[in-house]
Amino acid sequence: MVNFEQGPIRPPSEAGSLLVRVSRNCPWNRCAFCSVYKGSKFSLRAPAEVIADLDEMKEFYGDAVRTVFLQDANPLLTRPDDLIRIVEAVRERFPNAGRITAYARSHTLARRKVEDLERIRQAGLDRIHVGMESGCDAVLKLICKGVTRAEQIEGGRRAKQAGFDLSEYVMPGLGGRALTDAHAEDSAAALVEIQPDFVRLRTTAVIPGTPLFEMQEKGEFEPLTELELVKEIRGFLSGLRGLTTRLESDHILNLLMELRGDLPGDLDELIGVCDQFLNLDDRLKLKFILARRMGWTGTLKHIDTPALDREIDRIVSELKKKGVDPEEVFRELRTHMV
Ligand code: SF4
């Protein structure tokens, strides 16, 4: 029997990490696209309670822990002294942990003193994951992110100044059709100002039950097609000149998983990957999208598979017979990937 608490999510890059719940749920909980903590109340956990969990975890996992992720959505809201106590307790119990990471909202980071962030960093928290989602004020307002572009930049800068590894998430498609250009351009420009260590792509999926889904139903949010998403990402990448970072496409929702590389050196090659997709003829585009969304193929390199051709032809003719728009199917498949 295990007797410790863990929250529901962690970033894809923390799949192998020990999950330590420092706070419960999300203090904001109003982002229009997010379904994770809806209906759940935010609370901070007392350091003694978290440390009791760590003792249980130590019993259970022993010395096998290599990386640790502090949950839930915003453990940086914990009083700095309390968070330091928790991070030090993690370090004491899991000396083999090469990395301790946590999510944080820009809103919180932008209000934390750099000296406090430095103390937390020195205690042993190495990396902060920020869901920036967009660097465009109009998009941030649309999706009710509760944070401005200026706060996103300030929060990111403070984290960097304190010495953290900083990972920023961007959500292609989040501005819908109306804001696609501004979203791409402003997000890239904000990241150039922040200079995070990682930029991670996580394509927008409109989940039933969320405010964004309601907006889509009412026609107030027009989702991008797969083709438009790649065009937006191409525009976004083109705006990243001047940024030194690691770009990762590590979320299953992304169509082009091969968009991974070190900037600025790999930037032209990554833009070339977008062009490779955009230059495919319509049939090949459809084939690739279907194969990716069904989980049958990983990258554009695997597109020439005869067995795949037969299966895709069968599906395409079924959809045609039933008069179903393939984009609707892609959108539906994306909602199952969250
Ligand atoms: S996206 Fe993050 S900040 Fe927004 S509601 Fe979800 S957990 Fe909270």
XYZ file of C-alpha atoms and ligand atoms in Angstrom, residues 26 28-31 33-34 37-38 73 105 133 145, ligand 1:
21
model
C -4.581 25.316 -10.178
C -6.225 30.279 -11.706
C -8.196 27.471 -13.325
C -9.808 29.698 -15.948
C -7.821 29.104 -19.150
C -8.663 25.463 -23.412
C -7.775 23.638 -20.172
C -8.459 20.967 -12.876
C -11.982 22.182 -13.671
C 0.020 23.708 -11.759
C 2.669 30.590 -13.899
C 0.867 29.385 -24.655
C -4.895 33.193 -19.524
S -3.523 25.950 -18.358
Fe -2.381 25.958 -16.444
S -2.844 27.973 -15.550
Fe -4.397 27.603 -17.082
S -6.108 26.664 -16.001
Fe -4.868 24.973 -16.804
S -3.458 24.458 -15.183
Fe -4.307 26.486 -14.696
